[in-house]
Amino acid sequence: MNRDLLKPAPAPTLKDVSKIANVSVMTVSRVLRGKGYVSKEVISLVKEAAAKIGYSPNKLAGALASDKSNLVGVILPTLSNVVFSEVLSGINSALSKTDMQPFFGISDYSLIKEEKLVEGLLAWRPAGLILTGLEHSERTRELLSKTSIRISEIMDYSDTPIDACFGLRHTLAGIETAKHLLERGYRKFGYVGSFLKTDLRAEKRFNGFAETILAAGAQLVDKKSDFGPSSMQMGRRLTKEIIDQNNTIDALYFSNDDMAAGALMHTIANNISVPQQIALASFNGLEFLDALPLKITTVKSPRFKIGELAGLHVSTENKSADSLGTGTPKKVEFPIEITIGDTT
Amino acid sequence: MNRDLLKPAPAPTLKDVSKIANVSVMTVSRVLRGKGYVSKEVISLVKEAAAKIGYSPNKLAGALASDKSNLVGVILPTLSNVVFSEVLSGINSALSKTDMQPFFGISDYSLIKEEKLVEGLLAWRPAGLILTGLEHSERTRELLSKTSIRISEIMDYSDTPIDACFGLRHTLAGIETAKHLLERGYRKFGYVGSFLKTDLRAEKRFNGFAETILAAGAQLVDKKSDFGPSSMQMGRRLTKEIIDQNNTIDALYFSNDDMAAGALMHTIANNISVPQQIALASFNGLEFLDALPLKITTVKSPRFKIGELAGLHVSTENKSADSLGTGTPKKVEFPIEITIGDTT
DNA sequence: TATAAATATGTTAGCGCTAACACATATAGG
DNA sequence: CCTATATGTGTTAGCGCTAACATATTTATA
């Protein structure tokens, strides 16, 4: 049978259910939402009728009428980095415990695309919005300021978020990593990154790192960066380049674990001893680092947890959720925790 | 200023715009949707008015009134596997070229959860639905059969999908991998998997694999499986176990690349020569394999492409999209392509 | 027993938008 | 010049649902 030819029989409505159950539409609505007073008998009557005709509530109509949707918009810069699928996983985990429904957009690290996405998602009148990062276009801020929905800015941290924020200070992550490497005695540094100029948080880490080592009189010998998503392959390739071109570098700092893991693969494949010949440090603390032959020194980012908190925040009723009191937190700064591995 | 205290000024409506532009609501609607006849002058008038008061269309109302939404529901088994973030990425890539808006749910490889998700997503009257796999609960099928929206089943392949399907035959993938290993002379096999009994596609690959080697008179020496998401760590751990407990195994087949990569790390850390002492083969062909010291023999799955095709399918108008003719394809079976690496 | 409060239903009036139709006016074709 | 078609705008009537109010009826409470 060709389902394209079947004319779409209109989906049953509350009215259809109400006719069968011999009650008013409103009563059916009450039963199906579990709101208001309805007698036991009517409840089962209605539920049977609804089941019988396969009633499916129309949330479009419900949201329009009640002026509240259970949609939550999520904007992430990319999906090609596990970091953000883990964040999404955390968000989903929090939301799936409520009746909230996540929908999303990918900004490709572009503030302009973010703006378009905010505009588009806002048209669905969501109950909340989750944005990545603290940097937004002027117009994005304007759009956001005109609404009163809950907003979570994630992955980065500021004391003055638009509404709520969950993350850590990336400059500080760079600083702490630099301090650690300086303590270990490294003096000639290289940096290997990706998403040049567009990954603002990686940029902050680099800046914190660079300032710290320079202030200590150490040297930033070279810096390799490329456009496009970070990956083990890119990390391996750029590491080969930077090592081949600079024989004085004694430590490399990476924009993230993927890149550093690629570097480690290069050292393994080329019998370069780590950390004796070169030290490696990065950022994120991804789970898979545990499986590598050498543990890479890194800084943990609580990705799943951040997603959970953000999801929790946007799915909480407006009233009860003060930064004071027993409500869910509005600002959480995660401390910088260096995981010292075998590579430094 | 406490934004919680600001009473939410109701968002401007078409009516508000129409008053300022001195035209009817319908004309404003026409301008903003670019549908129907409107004079140049009125168009700019209306656009100015809309911009002035910061009008944002209410898609809930629009979708309800026109009985069509641009929402596309996506159900994936997990986000903790790059495979599915790449699929999601492909879906997003296709949809972002249209005006379709993806929203999603995670089934945790459970058909019951999938059923609940289908029910929930259907309540938003989406234009299409993307499901992972061919297996669904009876009720899921019933729900789906009652609707006439576009449905893509992805990752697996069947000649008789509900509506459309994009993927490859997993049994065949297992068979081909087995054939390759048999050709290479391996005879004593081990299998290392995850998501025991719940990852139906991994199960199909294993079945195809096992039947083929047994039929050839070779031996399945041991099988290690664990619950929970696959990962390099799990792969490394289970590989250590299976090797330590079976000194006769000469080749290992893995449920996927993550697991196999973990195995490779184990062999590197323990100076086990691959493929001389033990061969490794797996499934997916993830990009990051290219960065490993040894290329793992695997079977490519076109994850991004599948996502794109599925997104394309559900975002296409119903009429033009036959399996015949020039429309978008409804069934695409990807051939099994073994990438022979250094590990077999 | 009177009366407030809780329980149980129904009625009315939209939410913000668009389809469908009606009615103009302009332009084209013969 | 007159009709046929294209262009431009407005009116009416919902989409399927819920908030708010109205009205019973029952159950507590003093």
XYZ file of C-alpha atoms (C1' of nucleotides) in Angstrom:
748
model
C 0.000 0.000 0.000
C 1.326 3.413 -0.891
C 1.083 5.544 2.195
C 1.541 8.663 0.104
C -1.859 8.115 -1.435
C -3.700 7.700 1.820
C -5.311 11.022 2.468
C -4.249 12.118 5.913
C -7.288 11.461 8.086
C -7.371 14.462 10.414
C -6.033 13.570 13.840
C -8.706 13.187 16.516
C -9.230 16.224 18.697
C -10.414 16.841 22.225
C -13.844 17.316 20.764
C -13.857 13.832 19.278
C -12.912 12.394 22.631
C -15.510 14.485 24.421
C -18.291 13.209 22.168
C -17.461 9.607 22.865
C -17.079 10.147 26.581
C -20.201 12.292 26.722
C -18.564 15.109 28.588
C -17.460 18.605 27.709
C -14.241 19.353 25.916
C -12.946 21.083 28.995
C -13.419 18.014 31.126
C -11.452 15.969 28.664
C -8.728 18.576 28.732
C -8.677 18.384 32.524
C -8.397 14.631 32.578
C -5.646 14.502 30.005
C -3.589 17.135 31.759
C -4.390 15.887 35.249
C -5.400 19.403 36.240
C -8.501 20.505 38.098
C -11.233 18.398 39.630
C -12.647 15.412 37.821
C -14.428 12.395 39.302
C -12.824 8.968 39.170
C -15.544 7.597 36.907
C -15.241 10.371 34.350
C -11.467 10.061 34.385
C -11.554 6.452 33.308
C -14.343 7.118 30.854
C -12.331 9.832 29.174
C -9.102 7.881 29.204
C -10.789 4.934 27.581
C -12.351 7.118 24.933
C -9.012 8.779 24.224
C -7.218 5.459 23.959
C -9.958 4.036 21.787
C -9.623 6.612 19.065
C -5.892 7.038 19.525
C -6.030 10.630 20.614
C -2.777 12.556 20.515
C -2.784 15.986 22.132
C -1.861 18.853 19.862
C 0.881 20.658 21.764
C 0.897 23.489 19.246
C -2.645 24.354 20.225
C -2.003 23.735 23.888
C 1.052 25.950 23.981
C -0.685 28.691 22.048
C -3.724 28.695 24.276
C -1.853 28.574 27.535
C 0.914 30.857 26.347
C 3.534 28.455 27.578
C 5.443 25.792 25.770
C 7.648 23.104 27.171
C 10.235 23.643 24.488
C 13.827 24.420 25.345
C 16.116 25.791 22.663
C 19.755 24.743 22.673
C 22.472 26.427 20.641
C 25.833 24.706 20.396
C 28.825 25.770 18.325
C 29.432 22.343 16.823
C 28.600 18.682 17.094
C 31.936 17.516 15.766
C 33.483 17.733 19.187
C 32.512 15.195 21.842
C 32.523 17.979 24.351
C 29.265 19.274 23.002
C 27.549 15.958 22.553
C 28.329 15.347 26.198
C 26.858 18.716 27.070
C 23.791 17.877 25.004
C 23.628 14.566 26.767
C 23.593 16.338 30.126
C 20.920 18.734 28.962
C 18.836 15.848 27.688
C 19.329 13.999 30.922
C 17.966 16.905 32.954
C 15.123 17.671 30.575
C 13.987 14.088 30.129
C 13.165 14.038 33.825
C 10.720 16.869 33.205
C 8.228 17.304 30.400
C 10.555 19.670 28.599
C 11.413 19.024 24.981
C 14.812 20.134 23.652
C 15.320 21.455 20.154
C 18.554 22.809 18.837
C 20.665 24.684 16.381
C 24.363 24.676 15.517
C 26.122 28.014 15.277
C 29.451 26.869 13.800
C 31.158 29.218 16.268
C 29.571 32.166 14.469
C 27.871 34.910 16.443
C 25.876 35.862 13.377
C 24.532 32.352 12.986
C 23.839 32.321 16.689
C 21.778 35.459 16.226
C 19.735 33.875 13.436
C 19.239 30.778 15.540
C 18.108 32.749 18.568
C 15.637 34.547 16.348
C 14.361 31.275 14.927
C 14.126 29.435 18.218
C 12.423 32.350 19.926
C 9.644 32.113 17.349
C 8.636 28.852 18.991
C 8.123 30.678 22.263
C 10.329 28.294 24.224
C 10.318 28.110 27.987
C 14.061 28.532 28.008
C 17.186 28.903 25.959
C 20.654 27.458 26.422
C 23.504 29.307 24.753
C 27.156 28.385 24.547
C 29.566 31.041 25.688
C 29.213 34.562 26.977
C 29.854 36.430 23.763
C 26.815 37.385 21.717
C 26.014 39.894 19.025
C 24.428 43.164 20.028
C 21.184 42.130 18.387
C 21.209 38.756 20.099
C 21.429 40.556 23.427
C 18.571 42.807 22.412
C 16.379 39.865 21.398
C 17.205 38.111 24.628
C 16.553 41.160 26.772
C 13.069 41.533 25.365
C 12.056 38.111 26.532
C 11.587 36.929 30.063
C 12.327 33.274 29.530
C 15.072 31.461 31.348
C 18.468 31.607 29.741
C 21.552 29.563 30.516
C 24.935 30.585 29.214
C 27.237 27.626 29.457
C 30.864 26.463 29.270
C 32.303 29.836 30.247
C 31.902 31.781 33.458
C 31.043 35.361 34.279
C 29.663 36.961 37.416
C 27.203 38.915 35.337
C 25.448 36.548 32.984
C 22.283 37.499 31.130
C 20.347 35.231 33.434
C 22.314 32.209 34.555
C 25.644 30.699 33.750
C 27.454 27.428 34.304
C 31.073 26.934 33.434
C 34.645 27.770 34.271
C 37.083 30.568 33.605
C 39.107 29.638 30.585
C 41.762 32.279 31.072
C 42.387 30.755 34.456
C 42.638 27.284 32.924
C 45.389 28.575 30.650
C 47.131 30.286 33.545
C 47.067 27.217 35.769
C 48.366 24.961 33.025
C 51.187 27.404 32.344
C 52.059 27.537 36.039
C 52.207 23.778 36.200
C 54.502 23.539 33.211
C 56.747 26.321 34.517
C 56.999 24.549 37.849
C 58.081 21.426 36.055
C 60.900 23.458 34.549
C 59.756 23.788 30.958
C 60.810 27.053 29.324
C 60.340 26.792 25.577
C 56.712 26.421 24.650
C 54.686 25.708 21.583
C 50.930 25.982 21.104
C 48.775 23.876 18.844
C 45.162 24.865 18.250
C 42.220 24.815 15.899
C 39.165 26.886 15.029
C 41.495 29.831 14.802
C 39.915 33.056 16.077
C 36.476 31.521 16.263
C 36.720 29.316 19.324
C 36.657 32.136 21.825
C 37.144 29.916 24.849
C 40.216 28.240 23.391
C 41.482 31.721 22.662
C 41.022 32.714 26.296
C 42.944 29.666 27.437
C 45.747 30.486 25.070
C 45.876 34.086 26.203
C 46.044 33.131 29.862
C 48.707 30.594 29.021
C 50.816 32.906 26.894
C 50.719 35.812 29.332
C 51.752 33.584 32.191
C 54.737 32.005 30.523
C 55.925 35.308 29.092
C 55.582 36.988 32.455
C 57.759 34.244 33.895
C 60.432 34.947 31.319
C 59.784 31.770 29.408
C 59.375 31.659 25.672
C 56.555 30.983 23.231
C 58.617 29.549 20.428
C 55.877 28.788 17.916
C 52.143 28.538 17.484
C 50.365 26.337 14.973
C 46.698 26.782 14.338
C 44.290 25.706 11.721
C 40.740 26.443 10.783
C 38.046 23.856 11.079
C 37.136 21.412 13.816
C 39.746 20.060 16.146
C 40.592 16.396 15.793
C 43.253 13.855 16.565
C 44.329 13.963 12.947
C 44.767 17.718 12.980
C 46.594 17.491 16.293
C 48.926 14.861 14.927
C 49.594 16.796 11.751
C 50.225 20.159 13.396
C 52.366 18.555 16.080
C 54.571 16.975 13.455
C 54.917 20.363 11.808
C 55.750 22.284 14.928
C 58.232 19.683 16.149
C 59.920 19.344 12.789
C 60.287 23.091 12.483
C 61.368 23.845 16.033
C 63.885 21.617 17.747
C 64.055 23.693 20.919
C 60.472 23.349 22.113
C 60.251 21.351 25.321
C 56.505 21.553 25.990
C 53.368 21.817 23.898
C 50.032 23.240 24.989
C 46.974 22.169 23.012
C 43.599 23.737 22.491
C 42.026 20.493 23.660
C 42.430 16.787 24.335
C 41.697 15.615 20.808
C 44.579 17.631 19.501
C 46.857 16.462 22.305
C 45.876 12.838 21.776
C 46.813 13.218 18.123
C 50.141 14.595 19.279
C 50.660 11.613 21.531
C 50.018 9.314 18.580
C 52.670 11.157 16.643
C 55.184 10.673 19.428
C 54.356 6.974 19.684
C 54.621 6.430 15.943
C 57.920 8.297 15.814
C 59.527 7.102 19.024
C 59.639 10.516 20.598
C 59.814 10.101 24.345
C 57.196 11.970 26.327
C 57.733 13.936 28.450
C 61.537 13.629 28.251
C 61.873 15.069 24.771
C 58.617 16.972 24.791
C 55.819 17.516 27.267
C 52.124 17.654 26.378
C 49.264 19.401 28.151
C 45.732 20.196 27.106
C 42.168 20.849 28.150
C 38.878 19.000 28.747
C 39.697 15.773 30.530
C 37.775 13.603 28.094
C 37.096 10.072 29.232
C 39.001 8.427 26.425
C 42.291 9.809 27.698
C 42.175 7.012 30.278
C 42.574 4.472 27.509
C 45.715 6.006 26.020
C 49.144 4.477 26.695
C 50.175 7.664 28.504
C 47.812 9.814 30.529
C 47.829 13.338 29.172
C 48.010 16.229 31.610
C 44.800 18.188 31.212
C 42.171 20.296 32.924
C 38.811 18.738 33.590
C 35.734 20.423 32.201
C 32.504 19.107 33.741
C 30.636 18.907 30.461
C 27.793 16.582 31.383
C 27.293 18.365 34.691
C 27.160 21.738 32.988
C 24.520 20.430 30.610
C 22.523 19.059 33.495
C 22.645 22.306 35.440
C 21.688 24.341 32.400
C 18.817 21.992 31.648
C 17.707 22.136 35.244
C 17.820 25.902 35.244
C 15.756 26.443 32.138
C 13.208 23.828 33.134
C 12.526 25.336 36.521
C 9.500 27.496 37.152
C 10.314 31.154 37.187
C 9.114 32.064 40.645
C 10.904 29.588 42.879
C 14.218 29.927 41.186
C 16.119 32.645 42.873
C 19.862 32.617 43.271
C 19.021 32.787 46.956
C 16.829 30.317 48.694
C 16.414 26.666 47.950
C 15.903 26.974 44.205
C 18.284 25.748 41.561
C 21.534 27.673 41.270
C 21.851 30.441 38.706
C 25.603 30.766 38.687
C 28.071 27.965 39.112
C 31.771 28.481 38.616
C 33.669 25.238 38.460
C 37.176 25.381 39.855
C 40.161 24.705 37.622
C 41.438 21.216 38.380
C 44.587 20.088 36.676
C 44.826 16.363 36.149
C 48.536 15.712 36.086
C 49.287 12.756 33.872
C 52.366 11.121 32.416
C 53.006 13.672 29.700
C 54.415 16.504 31.789
C 18.068 45.191 37.403
C 16.347 41.935 38.253
C 14.917 40.538 35.056
C 12.725 38.203 37.069
C 10.720 41.148 38.301
C 10.106 42.633 34.886
C 6.627 41.584 33.970
C 6.806 39.954 30.583
C 5.469 42.543 28.172
C 3.420 40.484 25.737
C 5.265 39.949 22.482
C 4.029 42.087 19.597
C 1.610 40.350 17.262
C 0.705 40.675 13.618
C -2.055 42.973 14.730
C 0.397 45.357 16.352
C 2.396 45.488 13.161
C -0.711 45.944 11.050
C -1.802 48.958 13.092
C 1.506 50.708 12.621
C 1.679 49.914 8.931
C -1.986 50.805 8.451
C -2.832 47.639 6.603
C -4.780 44.522 7.438
C -3.364 41.694 9.491
C -3.532 39.462 6.462
C -1.361 41.754 4.427
C 1.253 41.758 7.134
C 1.117 37.994 7.193
C 1.607 37.928 3.446
C 4.606 40.207 3.575
C 6.306 38.354 6.379
C 5.840 34.998 4.723
C 6.562 36.252 1.218
C 3.363 34.656 0.007
C 0.661 36.148 -2.173
C 0.529 39.533 -3.864
C 1.659 42.636 -2.067
C 2.867 45.900 -3.575
C 6.474 46.991 -3.166
C 5.502 50.020 -1.117
C 3.407 48.069 1.341
C 6.143 45.481 1.672
C 8.689 47.989 2.868
C 6.111 49.709 5.031
C 5.275 46.484 6.781
C 8.875 45.387 7.131
C 9.795 48.676 8.719
C 6.902 48.484 11.120
C 7.810 44.924 12.074
C 11.440 45.812 12.634
C 10.480 48.897 14.593
C 8.526 47.050 17.245
C 10.723 43.965 17.093
C 8.077 41.623 15.862
C 8.776 37.929 16.193
C 6.371 35.581 14.438
C 4.657 33.054 16.667
C 5.296 29.743 14.965
C 2.993 27.942 17.360
C 0.079 29.952 16.029
C 1.288 29.741 12.457
C 1.686 26.003 12.546
C -1.671 25.527 14.204
C -3.506 27.682 11.716
C -1.875 26.243 8.635
C -1.843 22.717 9.977
C 1.799 22.331 9.104
C 4.882 22.762 11.199
C 8.472 22.863 10.127
C 9.546 20.690 13.014
C 11.427 17.475 12.446
C 11.679 14.968 15.271
C 14.880 12.971 15.638
C 15.263 9.923 17.834
C 18.752 8.589 18.456
C 19.775 5.729 20.742
C 22.584 7.633 22.429
C 24.765 10.689 22.233
C 27.729 9.067 23.904
C 28.902 7.639 20.613
C 30.381 9.969 17.996
C 28.556 7.979 15.382
C 25.295 9.578 16.378
C 26.580 13.087 16.809
C 27.872 12.779 13.271
C 24.470 11.575 12.135
C 22.869 14.478 13.954
C 25.377 16.757 12.316
C 24.331 15.465 8.906
C 20.681 15.887 9.727
C 21.328 19.399 10.917
C 23.312 20.155 7.804
C 20.436 19.136 5.554
C 17.768 20.829 7.631
C 19.631 24.083 8.114
C 19.456 24.573 4.360
C 15.676 24.513 4.637
C 13.448 26.181 7.212
C 13.064 22.946 9.102
C 13.791 22.885 12.802
C 15.100 19.683 14.395
C 14.145 18.559 17.862
C 15.188 15.306 19.409
C 14.965 12.579 21.976
C 17.363 9.878 23.170
C 16.025 6.350 23.437
C 18.972 4.719 25.255
C 18.575 1.781 22.853
C 15.172 1.049 24.374
C 12.173 0.403 22.144
C 9.876 1.348 24.983
C 11.557 4.716 25.387
C 11.440 5.110 21.637
C 7.687 4.551 21.785
C 7.265 7.235 24.439
C 9.423 9.597 22.433
C 7.476 8.996 19.239
C 4.304 9.722 21.139
C 5.749 12.910 22.575
C 7.265 14.179 19.357
C 4.116 13.428 17.388
C 2.212 15.749 19.700
C 4.115 18.616 18.106
C 2.699 17.651 14.722
C 6.129 17.509 13.074
C 6.595 17.492 9.330
C 8.777 14.443 9.646
C 10.390 11.957 11.961
C 13.811 10.342 11.870
C 14.186 7.054 13.718
C 17.288 4.971 14.283
C 17.021 1.360 13.257
C 14.284 -0.793 11.792
C 13.040 -2.377 14.982
C 10.129 -0.685 16.706
C 7.490 -1.672 19.198
C 4.090 -2.718 17.929
C 2.551 0.436 19.300
C 5.223 2.601 17.735
C 4.331 1.121 14.382
C 0.680 1.766 15.034
C 1.300 5.396 15.975
C 3.440 5.835 12.906
C 0.951 4.192 10.578
C -1.767 6.572 11.642
C 0.201 9.584 10.543
C 1.088 10.586 7.027
C 4.244 12.489 7.791
C 7.569 11.580 6.292
C 9.575 9.039 8.210
C 13.217 8.098 7.801
C 14.590 4.961 9.359
C 18.342 5.221 9.442
C 21.587 3.327 9.994
C 20.135 -0.042 9.013
C 18.715 -1.167 5.692
C 15.566 -2.975 4.663
C 13.742 -3.144 1.364
C 10.465 -2.543 3.121
C 10.851 0.436 5.406
C 7.876 2.214 6.918
C 8.466 5.070 4.536
C 12.124 5.596 3.726
C 15.388 4.179 4.897
C 19.057 4.999 4.646
C 21.767 2.695 5.843
C 23.597 -0.529 5.306
C 23.072 -4.203 6.056
C 24.842 -4.966 9.300
C 24.697 -8.712 8.960
C 26.555 -8.268 5.704
C 29.158 -6.076 7.378
C 29.840 -8.884 9.844
C 30.004 -11.445 7.058
C 32.416 -9.419 4.954
C 34.703 -8.763 7.881
C 34.735 -12.456 8.707
C 35.530 -13.340 5.111
C 38.430 -10.933 5.105
C 39.880 -12.353 8.302
C 39.418 -15.933 7.097
C 41.199 -15.058 3.871
C 44.082 -13.701 5.871
C 44.313 -17.084 7.556
C 42.993 -16.316 11.005
C 41.128 -19.212 12.587
C 40.685 -18.559 16.280
C 38.473 -15.585 16.899
C 37.361 -13.500 19.800
C 34.601 -10.887 19.937
C 34.533 -7.773 22.086
C 31.342 -5.777 22.316
C 29.200 -3.454 24.389
C 25.563 -2.560 24.905
C 24.912 -6.256 25.203
C 21.574 -7.288 23.672
C 20.436 -3.697 23.240
C 22.500 -2.524 20.296
C 20.586 -4.478 17.692
C 22.818 -3.459 14.817
C 25.995 -4.552 16.609
C 24.201 -7.808 17.307
C 23.472 -8.274 13.612
C 27.108 -7.691 12.765
C 28.167 -10.222 15.358
C 25.690 -12.788 14.090
C 26.833 -12.402 10.519
C 30.413 -12.633 11.674
C 29.930 -15.673 13.891
C 27.930 -17.644 11.346
C 30.506 -17.017 8.676
C 33.534 -18.110 10.665
C 31.760 -21.150 12.065
C 30.576 -22.154 8.622
C 34.179 -21.963 7.502
C 35.214 -24.327 10.256
C 36.988 -21.638 12.233
C 36.462 -21.137 15.917
C 34.852 -18.491 18.123
C 37.043 -18.942 21.163
C 35.546 -16.319 23.453
C 33.201 -13.372 23.556
C 33.422 -10.478 25.980
C 30.592 -8.039 26.258
C 29.566 -5.422 28.693
C 26.566 -3.249 29.299
C 26.700 0.470 28.856
C 28.152 2.678 26.148
C 31.109 1.558 24.105
C 34.350 3.401 24.688
C 38.065 3.109 24.258
C 38.383 2.381 27.965
C 35.908 -0.474 27.817
C 37.583 -1.777 24.697
C 40.963 -1.693 26.353
C 39.699 -3.381 29.507
C 37.772 -6.166 27.782
C 40.636 -6.762 25.376
C 43.036 -7.229 28.239
C 40.615 -9.713 29.777
C 40.016 -11.733 26.661
C 43.712 -11.881 25.769
C 44.782 -12.772 29.278
C 42.235 -15.549 29.467
C 42.701 -17.005 25.989
C 46.177 -17.440 24.612
C 45.032 -19.069 21.390
C 43.006 -16.226 19.891
C 44.618 -14.817 16.771
C 42.040 -12.233 15.756
C 39.570 -9.997 17.549
C 36.397 -8.528 16.100
C 34.967 -5.480 17.841
C 31.506 -4.010 17.998
C 32.958 -0.707 16.817
C 36.033 1.451 16.344
C 36.099 2.918 19.826
C 36.409 -0.512 21.306
C 39.051 -1.519 18.761
C 41.035 1.661 19.341
C 41.066 0.868 23.057
C 42.366 -2.577 22.146
C 45.121 -1.040 20.051
C 46.127 1.096 23.023
C 46.361 -2.029 25.126
C 48.638 -3.677 22.610
C 50.850 -0.586 22.415
C 51.106 -0.276 26.189
C 51.909 -3.968 26.531
C 54.151 -4.496 23.534
C 51.833 -6.914 21.837
C 52.582 -6.912 18.127
C 49.630 -6.289 15.858
C 48.709 -8.113 13.691
C 51.468 -10.700 14.262
C 50.331 -11.773 17.704
C 46.750 -10.657 17.320
C 44.688 -9.046 14.581
C 42.038 -6.372 15.130
C 38.996 -5.490 13.039
C 35.969 -3.374 13.741
C 33.184 -1.230 12.346
C 32.433 2.419 11.546
C 35.506 3.907 9.963
C 35.629 6.885 12.321
C 37.891 9.711 11.260
C 40.124 9.530 14.277
C 41.413 6.102 13.249
C 43.624 7.967 10.799
C 45.529 9.486 13.677
C 46.359 6.196 15.381
C 49.841 4.671 15.067
C 48.316 1.710 13.241
C 45.327 1.935 10.938
C 42.616 -0.405 12.145
C 40.819 -2.585 9.607
C 37.195 -1.515 9.642
C 34.028 -1.038 7.620
C 33.008 2.466 6.727
C 29.580 3.670 7.762
C 28.545 6.876 5.995
C 27.156 8.518 9.092
C 27.069 12.138 8.020
C 25.710 11.185 4.618
C 22.963 9.091 6.160
C 21.975 12.020 8.340
C 21.923 14.291 5.340
C 19.759 11.950 3.286
C 17.350 11.426 6.143
C 17.126 15.159 6.724
C 16.589 15.721 3.045
C 13.867 13.126 2.895
C 11.809 14.422 5.785
C 12.165 18.018 4.683
C 10.886 17.380 1.178
C 7.317 18.129 0.201
C 5.160 15.066 0.086
C 4.026 15.192 -3.500
C 7.248 15.450 -5.451
C 9.099 12.859 -3.477
C 8.550 9.538 -5.087
C 11.129 6.819 -5.160
C 10.793 7.129 -8.896
C 11.280 10.319 -10.771
C 13.596 13.153 -9.890
C 12.642 13.493 -6.250
C 14.889 12.662 -3.345
C 15.568 8.950 -2.826
C 13.489 6.964 -0.362
C 15.744 3.967 -0.029
C 19.491 4.000 -0.112
C 21.544 0.929 0.690
C 25.186 1.707 1.156
C 27.548 -1.051 0.071
C 29.842 -2.702 2.580
C 33.341 -1.335 2.082
C 36.126 -2.839 4.099
C 38.997 -0.507 4.804
C 41.943 -2.797 5.216
C 44.430 -1.275 7.603
C 47.579 -2.399 9.405
C 45.878 -4.488 12.052
C 44.906 -7.517 9.992
C -28.380 23.175 60.532
C -26.424 26.869 58.295
C -22.406 28.091 55.716
C -17.987 27.916 54.033
C -14.958 25.204 51.433
C -13.944 21.507 48.404
C -15.309 18.962 44.437
C -17.219 18.399 39.771
C -18.725 19.987 35.443
C -19.898 23.328 31.727
C -19.782 27.844 29.006
C -17.526 31.624 26.892
C -13.893 33.817 24.850
C -9.964 33.982 23.081
C -4.375 32.571 22.002
C -1.938 34.477 17.070
C -2.093 33.035 13.063
C -3.575 31.535 8.029
C -6.900 29.447 4.323
C -10.464 30.663 1.641
C -13.079 33.697 -0.303
C -14.566 38.349 -1.772
C -13.656 42.406 -3.990
C -11.291 45.697 -6.027
C -7.992 47.688 -9.630
C -4.551 47.096 -13.273
C -2.802 45.000 -17.330
C -3.046 42.173 -21.479
C -4.982 40.162 -25.636
C -7.837 40.056 -29.488
C -13.126 48.540 -26.279
C -14.342 44.612 -23.748
C -13.396 40.589 -21.523
C -9.764 37.428 -19.297
C -6.126 37.301 -16.317
C -2.848 39.160 -13.066
C -2.190 41.928 -9.093
C -3.319 43.937 -4.567
C -5.958 44.170 -0.236
C -9.522 43.061 3.125
C -13.051 40.090 5.669
C -14.562 35.982 7.814
C -13.983 31.853 10.055
C -11.637 28.848 12.110
C -6.999 25.697 13.777
C -7.253 22.783 18.809
C -6.628 24.027 22.853
C -6.925 26.360 27.777
C -7.878 30.408 31.254
C -11.373 32.323 33.584
C -15.581 32.371 35.132
C -20.166 30.375 36.252
C -22.830 26.913 38.356
C -23.940 22.888 40.579
C -23.311 19.365 44.023
C -21.015 17.361 47.828
C -18.392 17.501 51.998
C -16.423 19.665 56.062
C -16.872 22.889 60.091
C -18.639 25.175 63.750
